[in-house]
């Protein structure tokens, strides 16, 4: 029920380009997944809630959590045993490849 004039006046579209590897990726919903959750984020800024990711990991010991990103958070804080940290970002091709084995993505 919002007029196009009002919508244009109070909003803006910010384009977020997506790599062809991601667009062409076909997720197989039938395939059995490992109990693996993957998140990609910087570690040091509070807006990325790495503490919440670790809290969820502690509450779900039957899942393995892979965290890809950079920062010094883990230089000063311990991680649960079911968390593996990869101090790097992944490119779109790697993103598509690792998504085939995971149960959940958080970016």
Tab-separated table of N, CA, C and O in Angstrom:
chain	number	residue	atom	x	y	z
A	1	UNK	N	0.788	-1.202	0.000
A	1	UNK	CA	0.000	0.000	0.000
A	1	UNK	C	0.834	1.273	0.000
A	1	UNK	O	0.284	2.340	0.209
A	2	UNK	N	2.152	1.181	-0.220
A	2	UNK	CA	2.992	2.381	-0.260
A	2	UNK	C	3.114	2.828	-1.708
A	2	UNK	O	3.381	2.026	-2.592
A	3	UNK	N	2.946	4.133	-1.917
A	3	UNK	CA	3.064	4.633	-3.287
A	3	UNK	C	4.520	4.560	-3.740
A	3	UNK	O	5.452	4.619	-2.933
A	4	UNK	N	4.702	4.452	-5.043
A	4	UNK	CA	6.044	4.396	-5.608
A	4	UNK	C	6.820	5.675	-5.303
A	4	UNK	O	8.023	5.621	-5.039
A	5	UNK	N	6.154	6.816	-5.280
A	5	UNK	CA	6.815	8.081	-4.943
A	5	UNK	C	7.379	8.051	-3.526
A	5	UNK	O	8.515	8.461	-3.285
A	6	UNK	N	6.583	7.578	-2.569
A	6	UNK	CA	7.061	7.487	-1.177
A	6	UNK	C	8.190	6.472	-1.058
A	6	UNK	O	9.167	6.692	-0.351
A	7	UNK	N	8.020	5.370	-1.722
A	7	UNK	CA	9.055	4.337	-1.680
A	7	UNK	C	10.379	4.882	-2.196
A	7	UNK	O	11.428	4.690	-1.576
A	8	UNK	N	10.355	5.563	-3.327
A	8	UNK	CA	11.571	6.143	-3.903
A	8	UNK	C	12.149	7.255	-3.041
A	8	UNK	O	13.366	7.449	-3.009
A	9	UNK	N	11.285	7.984	-2.341
A	9	UNK	CA	11.744	9.105	-1.516
A	9	UNK	C	12.499	8.619	-0.265
A	9	UNK	O	13.454	9.240	0.169
A	10	UNK	N	12.080	7.497	0.297
A	10	UNK	CA	12.621	7.051	1.580
A	10	UNK	C	13.431	5.747	1.504
A	10	UNK	O	13.730	5.137	2.526
A	11	UNK	N	13.766	5.306	0.325
A	11	UNK	CA	14.550	4.079	0.219
A	11	UNK	C	15.529	4.174	-0.945
A	11	UNK	O	15.428	5.046	-1.793
A	12	UNK	N	16.475	3.238	-0.938
A	12	UNK	CA	17.461	3.161	-2.020
A	12	UNK	C	17.862	1.704	-2.191
A	12	UNK	O	17.867	0.935	-1.230
A	13	UNK	N	18.178	1.343	-3.402
A	13	UNK	CA	18.660	-0.011	-3.682
A	13	UNK	C	20.174	0.039	-3.743
A	13	UNK	O	20.752	0.851	-4.461
A	14	UNK	N	20.797	-0.809	-2.957
A	14	UNK	CA	22.243	-0.927	-2.982
A	14	UNK	C	22.556	-2.272	-3.633
A	14	UNK	O	22.224	-3.321	-3.091
A	15	UNK	N	23.128	-2.209	-4.797
A	15	UNK	CA	23.419	-3.439	-5.536
A	15	UNK	C	24.538	-4.209	-4.857
A	15	UNK	O	25.536	-3.639	-4.421
A	16	UNK	N	24.362	-5.499	-4.756
A	16	UNK	CA	25.342	-6.386	-4.147
A	16	UNK	C	25.694	-7.447	-5.182
A	16	UNK	O	25.002	-8.455	-5.307
A	17	UNK	N	26.751	-7.234	-5.950
A	17	UNK	CA	27.063	-8.179	-7.016
A	17	UNK	C	27.416	-9.560	-6.463
A	17	UNK	O	28.009	-9.683	-5.405
A	18	UNK	N	27.002	-10.557	-7.204
A	18	UNK	CA	27.249	-11.933	-6.800
A	18	UNK	C	28.050	-12.614	-7.898
A	18	UNK	O	27.789	-12.450	-9.083
A	19	UNK	N	29.008	-13.387	-7.490
A	19	UNK	CA	29.869	-14.107	-8.410
A	19	UNK	C	29.094	-15.170	-9.190
A	19	UNK	O	28.183	-15.800	-8.648
A	20	UNK	N	29.465	-15.407	-10.438
A	20	UNK	CA	28.808	-16.473	-11.221
A	20	UNK	C	28.899	-17.840	-10.546
A	20	UNK	O	27.984	-18.648	-10.660
A	21	UNK	N	29.981	-18.107	-9.817
A	21	UNK	CA	30.118	-19.396	-9.131
A	21	UNK	C	28.987	-19.597	-8.126
A	21	UNK	O	28.511	-20.714	-7.932
A	22	UNK	N	28.578	-18.515	-7.475
A	22	UNK	CA	27.498	-18.604	-6.495
A	22	UNK	C	26.156	-18.714	-7.213
A	22	UNK	O	25.299	-19.516	-6.844
A	23	UNK	N	25.972	-17.914	-8.243
A	23	UNK	CA	24.702	-17.942	-8.974
A	23	UNK	C	24.445	-19.287	-9.635
A	23	UNK	O	23.306	-19.748	-9.708
A	24	UNK	N	25.504	-19.931	-10.115
A	24	UNK	CA	25.356	-21.196	-10.827
A	24	UNK	C	25.319	-22.406	-9.899
A	24	UNK	O	24.981	-23.509	-10.318
A	25	UNK	N	25.643	-22.202	-8.631
A	25	UNK	CA	25.679	-23.298	-7.673
A	25	UNK	C	24.273	-23.843	-7.430
A	25	UNK	O	23.316	-23.103	-7.270
A	26	UNK	N	24.152	-25.146	-7.425
A	26	UNK	CA	22.881	-25.808	-7.159
A	26	UNK	C	23.003	-26.606	-5.865
A	26	UNK	O	23.745	-27.581	-5.796
A	27	UNK	N	22.310	-26.173	-4.832
A	27	UNK	CA	22.328	-26.856	-3.547
A	27	UNK	C	21.468	-28.104	-3.626
A	27	UNK	O	20.331	-28.054	-4.072
A	28	UNK	N	21.998	-29.224	-3.225
A	28	UNK	CA	21.275	-30.489	-3.254
A	28	UNK	C	20.596	-30.690	-1.901
A	28	UNK	O	21.233	-31.033	-0.914
A	29	UNK	N	19.292	-30.462	-1.852
A	29	UNK	CA	18.545	-30.563	-0.602
A	29	UNK	C	18.345	-31.998	-0.138
A	29	UNK	O	18.020	-32.236	1.016
A	30	UNK	N	18.545	-32.966	-1.019
A	30	UNK	CA	18.351	-34.369	-0.685
A	30	UNK	C	19.601	-34.951	-0.019
A	30	UNK	O	19.520	-35.794	0.861
A	31	UNK	N	20.757	-34.476	-0.436
A	31	UNK	CA	22.032	-35.008	0.044
A	31	UNK	C	22.143	-34.856	1.565
A	31	UNK	O	21.841	-33.820	2.127
A	32	UNK	N	22.596	-35.928	2.206
A	32	UNK	CA	22.810	-35.885	3.651
A	32	UNK	C	23.998	-34.976	3.945
A	32	UNK	O	25.048	-35.094	3.341
A	33	UNK	N	23.853	-34.089	4.883
A	33	UNK	CA	24.899	-33.136	5.248
A	33	UNK	C	25.629	-33.578	6.509
A	33	UNK	O	25.063	-34.224	7.381
A	34	UNK	N	26.872	-33.200	6.565
A	34	UNK	CA	27.608	-33.353	7.812
A	34	UNK	C	27.015	-32.375	8.815
A	34	UNK	O	26.361	-31.405	8.444
A	35	UNK	N	27.252	-32.609	10.073
A	35	UNK	CA	26.852	-31.643	11.100
A	35	UNK	C	27.889	-30.534	11.124
A	35	UNK	O	28.697	-30.424	12.044
A	36	UNK	N	27.862	-29.728	10.074
A	36	UNK	CA	28.862	-28.692	9.892
A	36	UNK	C	28.185	-27.353	9.630
A	36	UNK	O	27.332	-27.251	8.760
A	37	UNK	N	28.566	-26.357	10.407
A	37	UNK	CA	28.069	-24.999	10.231
A	37	UNK	C	29.255	-24.119	9.861
A	37	UNK	O	30.320	-24.234	10.457
A	38	UNK	N	29.058	-23.244	8.888
A	38	UNK	CA	30.141	-22.397	8.414
A	38	UNK	C	29.714	-20.945	8.519
A	38	UNK	O	28.597	-20.591	8.144
A	39	UNK	N	30.608	-20.107	9.024
A	39	UNK	CA	30.350	-18.676	9.063
A	39	UNK	C	31.589	-17.949	8.561
A	39	UNK	O	32.710	-18.405	8.758
A	40	UNK	N	31.354	-16.836	7.875
A	40	UNK	CA	32.435	-16.048	7.290
A	40	UNK	C	32.284	-14.629	7.812
A	40	UNK	O	31.273	-13.981	7.538
A	41	UNK	N	33.264	-14.152	8.574
A	41	UNK	CA	33.135	-12.829	9.175
A	41	UNK	C	34.447	-12.356	9.783
A	41	UNK	O	35.278	-13.178	10.151
A	42	UNK	N	34.613	-11.043	9.925
A	42	UNK	CA	35.745	-10.542	10.704
A	42	UNK	C	35.522	-10.924	12.175
A	42	UNK	O	34.382	-11.065	12.604
A	43	UNK	N	36.576	-11.096	12.928
A	43	UNK	CA	36.419	-11.506	14.324
A	43	UNK	C	36.330	-10.339	15.298
A	43	UNK	O	35.821	-10.490	16.396
A	44	UNK	N	36.870	-9.213	14.958
A	44	UNK	CA	37.117	-8.178	15.954
A	44	UNK	C	36.017	-7.142	16.129
A	44	UNK	O	35.994	-6.454	17.135
A	45	UNK	N	35.116	-7.009	15.186
A	45	UNK	CA	34.085	-5.986	15.310
A	45	UNK	C	32.835	-6.584	15.940
A	45	UNK	O	32.357	-7.635	15.527
A	46	UNK	N	32.284	-5.899	16.941
A	46	UNK	CA	31.148	-6.444	17.685
A	46	UNK	C	29.911	-6.656	16.816
A	46	UNK	O	29.093	-7.512	17.117
A	47	UNK	N	29.770	-5.912	15.743
A	47	UNK	CA	28.580	-6.066	14.900
A	47	UNK	C	28.533	-7.435	14.224
A	47	UNK	O	27.481	-7.844	13.737
A	48	UNK	N	29.649	-8.156	14.190
A	48	UNK	CA	29.670	-9.465	13.550
A	48	UNK	C	29.403	-10.606	14.532
A	48	UNK	O	29.362	-11.757	14.143
A	49	UNK	N	29.238	-10.303	15.799
A	49	UNK	CA	28.738	-11.223	16.830
A	49	UNK	C	29.456	-12.563	16.899
A	49	UNK	O	28.827	-13.606	17.016
A	50	UNK	N	30.767	-12.551	16.844
A	50	UNK	CA	31.507	-13.808	16.942
A	50	UNK	C	31.234	-14.493	18.287
A	50	UNK	O	31.205	-15.717	18.374
A	51	UNK	N	30.958	-13.704	19.327
A	51	UNK	CA	30.621	-14.280	20.629
A	51	UNK	C	29.328	-15.086	20.564
A	51	UNK	O	29.201	-16.131	21.207
A	52	UNK	N	28.394	-14.652	19.753
A	52	UNK	CA	27.136	-15.394	19.598
A	52	UNK	C	27.362	-16.691	18.821
A	52	UNK	O	26.762	-17.718	19.138
A	53	UNK	N	28.222	-16.645	17.828
A	53	UNK	CA	28.557	-17.867	17.088
A	53	UNK	C	29.156	-18.894	18.049
A	53	UNK	O	28.783	-20.071	18.030
A	54	UNK	N	30.061	-18.457	18.915
A	54	UNK	CA	30.692	-19.369	19.871
A	54	UNK	C	29.696	-19.881	20.906
A	54	UNK	O	29.756	-21.044	21.322
A	55	UNK	N	28.759	-19.034	21.294
A	55	UNK	CA	27.710	-19.456	22.228
A	55	UNK	C	26.845	-20.555	21.602
A	55	UNK	O	26.541	-21.563	22.243
A	56	UNK	N	26.483	-20.374	20.339
A	56	UNK	CA	25.703	-21.388	19.631
A	56	UNK	C	26.509	-22.678	19.488
A	56	UNK	O	25.976	-23.779	19.645
A	57	UNK	N	27.805	-22.558	19.234
A	57	UNK	CA	28.669	-23.742	19.128
A	57	UNK	C	28.696	-24.513	20.446
A	57	UNK	O	28.590	-25.743	20.448
A	58	UNK	N	28.811	-23.803	21.560
A	58	UNK	CA	28.824	-24.465	22.877
A	58	UNK	C	27.509	-25.183	23.146
A	58	UNK	O	27.490	-26.246	23.767
A	59	UNK	N	26.413	-24.618	22.672
A	59	UNK	CA	25.092	-25.214	22.897
A	59	UNK	C	24.814	-26.389	21.966
A	59	UNK	O	23.838	-27.104	22.155
A	60	UNK	N	25.655	-26.566	20.948
A	60	UNK	CA	25.462	-27.623	19.954
A	60	UNK	C	26.741	-28.427	19.760
A	60	UNK	O	27.358	-28.392	18.692
A	61	UNK	N	27.129	-29.186	20.775
A	61	UNK	CA	28.410	-29.905	20.702
A	61	UNK	C	28.453	-30.994	19.627
A	61	UNK	O	29.534	-31.457	19.280
A	62	UNK	N	27.311	-31.397	19.097
A	62	UNK	CA	27.290	-32.417	18.050
A	62	UNK	C	27.572	-31.837	16.673
A	62	UNK	O	27.637	-32.579	15.693
A	63	UNK	N	27.718	-30.524	16.591
A	63	UNK	CA	28.018	-29.856	15.327
A	63	UNK	C	29.446	-29.334	15.344
A	63	UNK	O	29.964	-28.946	16.390
A	64	UNK	N	30.053	-29.325	14.174
A	64	UNK	CA	31.359	-28.722	13.994
A	64	UNK	C	31.137	-27.354	13.356
A	64	UNK	O	30.347	-27.231	12.423
A	65	UNK	N	31.797	-26.333	13.860
A	65	UNK	CA	31.669	-24.976	13.342
A	65	UNK	C	32.984	-24.556	12.712
A	65	UNK	O	34.024	-24.602	13.363
A	66	UNK	N	32.934	-24.178	11.452
A	66	UNK	CA	34.096	-23.629	10.756
A	66	UNK	C	33.886	-22.127	10.649
A	66	UNK	O	32.860	-21.679	10.142
A	67	UNK	N	34.861	-21.369	11.119
A	67	UNK	CA	34.802	-19.915	11.060
A	67	UNK	C	35.922	-19.434	10.149
A	67	UNK	O	37.093	-19.695	10.403
A	68	UNK	N	35.535	-18.765	9.073
A	68	UNK	CA	36.494	-18.193	8.126
A	68	UNK	C	36.497	-16.689	8.321
A	68	UNK	O	35.443	-16.059	8.376
A	69	UNK	N	37.686	-16.095	8.417
A	69	UNK	CA	37.775	-14.649	8.548
A	69	UNK	C	39.122	-14.240	9.112
A	69	UNK	O	40.042	-15.048	9.220
A	70	UNK	N	39.211	-12.981	9.452
A	70	UNK	CA	40.461	-12.455	9.998
A	70	UNK	C	40.164	-11.635	11.245
A	70	UNK	O	39.056	-11.164	11.449
A	71	UNK	N	41.188	-11.487	12.066
A	71	UNK	CA	41.071	-10.702	13.283
A	71	UNK	C	41.915	-11.310	14.386
A	71	UNK	O	42.524	-12.365	14.227
A	72	UNK	N	41.942	-10.638	15.525
A	72	UNK	CA	42.775	-11.069	16.653
A	72	UNK	C	41.962	-11.672	17.795
A	72	UNK	O	42.517	-11.998	18.834
A	73	UNK	N	40.667	-11.823	17.608
A	73	UNK	CA	39.791	-12.305	18.674
A	73	UNK	C	40.324	-13.588	19.307
A	73	UNK	O	40.391	-13.718	20.520
A	74	UNK	N	40.723	-14.535	18.478
A	74	UNK	CA	41.159	-15.831	18.997
A	74	UNK	C	42.589	-15.816	19.531
A	74	UNK	O	43.035	-16.807	20.095
A	75	UNK	N	43.284	-14.689	19.397
A	75	UNK	CA	44.585	-14.529	20.055
A	75	UNK	C	44.399	-14.305	21.554
A	75	UNK	O	45.314	-14.534	22.338
A	76	UNK	N	43.200	-13.868	21.943
A	76	UNK	CA	42.943	-13.503	23.334
A	76	UNK	C	41.792	-14.283	23.963
A	76	UNK	O	41.564	-14.182	25.161
A	77	UNK	N	41.047	-15.022	23.166
A	77	UNK	CA	39.883	-15.763	23.663
A	77	UNK	C	39.966	-17.214	23.230
A	77	UNK	O	40.435	-17.519	22.138
A	78	UNK	N	39.488	-18.086	24.102
A	78	UNK	CA	39.501	-19.512	23.767
A	78	UNK	C	38.275	-19.848	22.930
A	78	UNK	O	37.267	-19.152	22.963
A	79	UNK	N	38.386	-20.915	22.200
A	79	UNK	CA	37.282	-21.368	21.365
A	79	UNK	C	36.837	-22.745	21.854
A	79	UNK	O	37.644	-23.513	22.374
A	80	UNK	N	35.566	-23.054	21.692
A	80	UNK	CA	35.097	-24.394	22.054
A	80	UNK	C	35.800	-25.457	21.208
A	80	UNK	O	36.283	-25.175	20.110
A	81	UNK	N	35.805	-26.669	21.687
A	81	UNK	CA	36.504	-27.758	21.004
A	81	UNK	C	35.895	-28.077	19.638
A	81	UNK	O	36.581	-28.579	18.750
A	82	UNK	N	34.625	-27.754	19.442
A	82	UNK	CA	33.954	-28.058	18.173
A	82	UNK	C	34.025	-26.900	17.175
A	82	UNK	O	33.278	-26.865	16.206
A	83	UNK	N	34.938	-25.967	17.408
A	83	UNK	CA	35.127	-24.822	16.508
A	83	UNK	C	36.504	-24.896	15.874
A	83	UNK	O	37.509	-25.085	16.559
A	84	UNK	N	36.543	-24.770	14.563
A	84	UNK	CA	37.794	-24.709	13.823
A	84	UNK	C	37.863	-23.339	13.148
A	84	UNK	O	36.908	-22.913	12.502
A	85	UNK	N	38.994	-22.659	13.317
A	85	UNK	CA	39.155	-21.305	12.795
A	85	UNK	C	40.116	-21.326	11.610
A	85	UNK	O	41.200	-21.904	11.687
A	86	UNK	N	39.697	-20.712	10.519
A	86	UNK	CA	40.521	-20.573	9.325
A	86	UNK	C	40.773	-19.082	9.144
A	86	UNK	O	39.856	-18.339	8.814
A	87	UNK	N	41.993	-18.656	9.411
A	87	UNK	CA	42.322	-17.226	9.374
A	87	UNK	C	42.514	-16.750	7.939
A	87	UNK	O	43.615	-16.442	7.509
A	88	UNK	N	41.398	-16.724	7.208
A	88	UNK	CA	41.415	-16.261	5.824
A	88	UNK	C	39.965	-16.078	5.388
A	88	UNK	O	39.032	-16.578	6.013
A	89	UNK	N	39.810	-15.350	4.327
A	89	UNK	CA	38.508	-15.284	3.675
A	89	UNK	C	38.533	-16.263	2.518
A	89	UNK	O	39.600	-16.606	2.015
A	90	UNK	N	37.371	-16.714	2.110
A	90	UNK	CA	37.312	-17.637	0.989
A	90	UNK	C	36.747	-16.912	-0.233
A	90	UNK	O	35.948	-15.994	-0.104
A	91	UNK	N	37.191	-17.351	-1.392
A	91	UNK	CA	36.693	-16.739	-2.621
A	91	UNK	C	35.376	-17.415	-3.015
A	91	UNK	O	34.998	-18.440	-2.444
A	92	UNK	N	34.648	-16.847	-3.974
A	92	UNK	CA	33.345	-17.405	-4.351
A	92	UNK	C	33.387	-18.868	-4.788
A	92	UNK	O	32.486	-19.638	-4.465
A	93	UNK	N	34.433	-19.267	-5.481
A	93	UNK	CA	34.536	-20.667	-5.907
A	93	UNK	C	34.664	-21.582	-4.692
A	93	UNK	O	34.001	-22.615	-4.610
A	94	UNK	N	35.520	-21.205	-3.731
A	94	UNK	CA	35.664	-21.995	-2.503
A	94	UNK	C	34.351	-22.031	-1.727
A	94	UNK	O	33.980	-23.060	-1.165
A	95	UNK	N	33.661	-20.892	-1.693
A	95	UNK	CA	32.376	-20.794	-1.012
A	95	UNK	C	31.394	-21.829	-1.579
A	95	UNK	O	30.757	-22.567	-0.835
A	96	UNK	N	31.291	-21.891	-2.888
A	96	UNK	CA	30.383	-22.849	-3.526
A	96	UNK	C	30.803	-24.291	-3.231
A	96	UNK	O	29.955	-25.143	-2.968
A	97	UNK	N	32.097	-24.556	-3.236
A	97	UNK	CA	32.585	-25.920	-3.003
A	97	UNK	C	32.335	-26.391	-1.571
A	97	UNK	O	31.875	-27.501	-1.349
A	98	UNK	N	32.623	-25.547	-0.581
A	98	UNK	CA	32.458	-26.000	0.805
A	98	UNK	C	30.994	-26.041	1.220
A	98	UNK	O	30.642	-26.758	2.139
A	99	UNK	N	30.153	-25.309	0.529
A	99	UNK	CA	28.743	-25.308	0.903
A	99	UNK	C	28.077	-26.658	0.661
A	99	UNK	O	27.031	-26.944	1.237
A	100	UNK	N	28.682	-27.511	-0.153
A	100	UNK	CA	28.087	-28.821	-0.421
A	100	UNK	C	28.151	-29.736	0.792
A	100	UNK	O	27.379	-30.679	0.891
A	101	UNK	N	29.040	-29.460	1.728
A	101	UNK	CA	29.198	-30.352	2.873
A	101	UNK	C	28.591	-29.811	4.154
A	101	UNK	O	28.633	-30.467	5.182
A	102	UNK	N	28.018	-28.615	4.106
A	102	UNK	CA	27.578	-28.035	5.372
A	102	UNK	C	26.071	-28.084	5.536
A	102	UNK	O	25.315	-28.219	4.586
A	103	UNK	N	25.652	-27.984	6.797
A	103	UNK	CA	24.241	-27.964	7.154
A	103	UNK	C	23.710	-26.534	7.218
A	103	UNK	O	22.542	-26.291	7.053
A	104	UNK	N	24.596	-25.581	7.517
A	104	UNK	CA	24.177	-24.208	7.758
A	104	UNK	C	25.286	-23.249	7.401
A	104	UNK	O	26.439	-23.492	7.703
A	105	UNK	N	24.919	-22.127	6.793
A	105	UNK	CA	25.834	-21.035	6.515
A	105	UNK	C	25.414	-19.815	7.295
A	105	UNK	O	24.233	-19.508	7.355
A	106	UNK	N	26.374	-19.093	7.826
A	106	UNK	CA	26.098	-17.783	8.407
A	106	UNK	C	27.158	-16.816	7.922
A	106	UNK	O	28.334	-17.064	8.081
A	107	UNK	N	26.725	-15.772	7.307
A	107	UNK	CA	27.683	-14.811	6.761
A	107	UNK	C	27.467	-13.462	7.420
A	107	UNK	O	26.365	-13.015	7.600
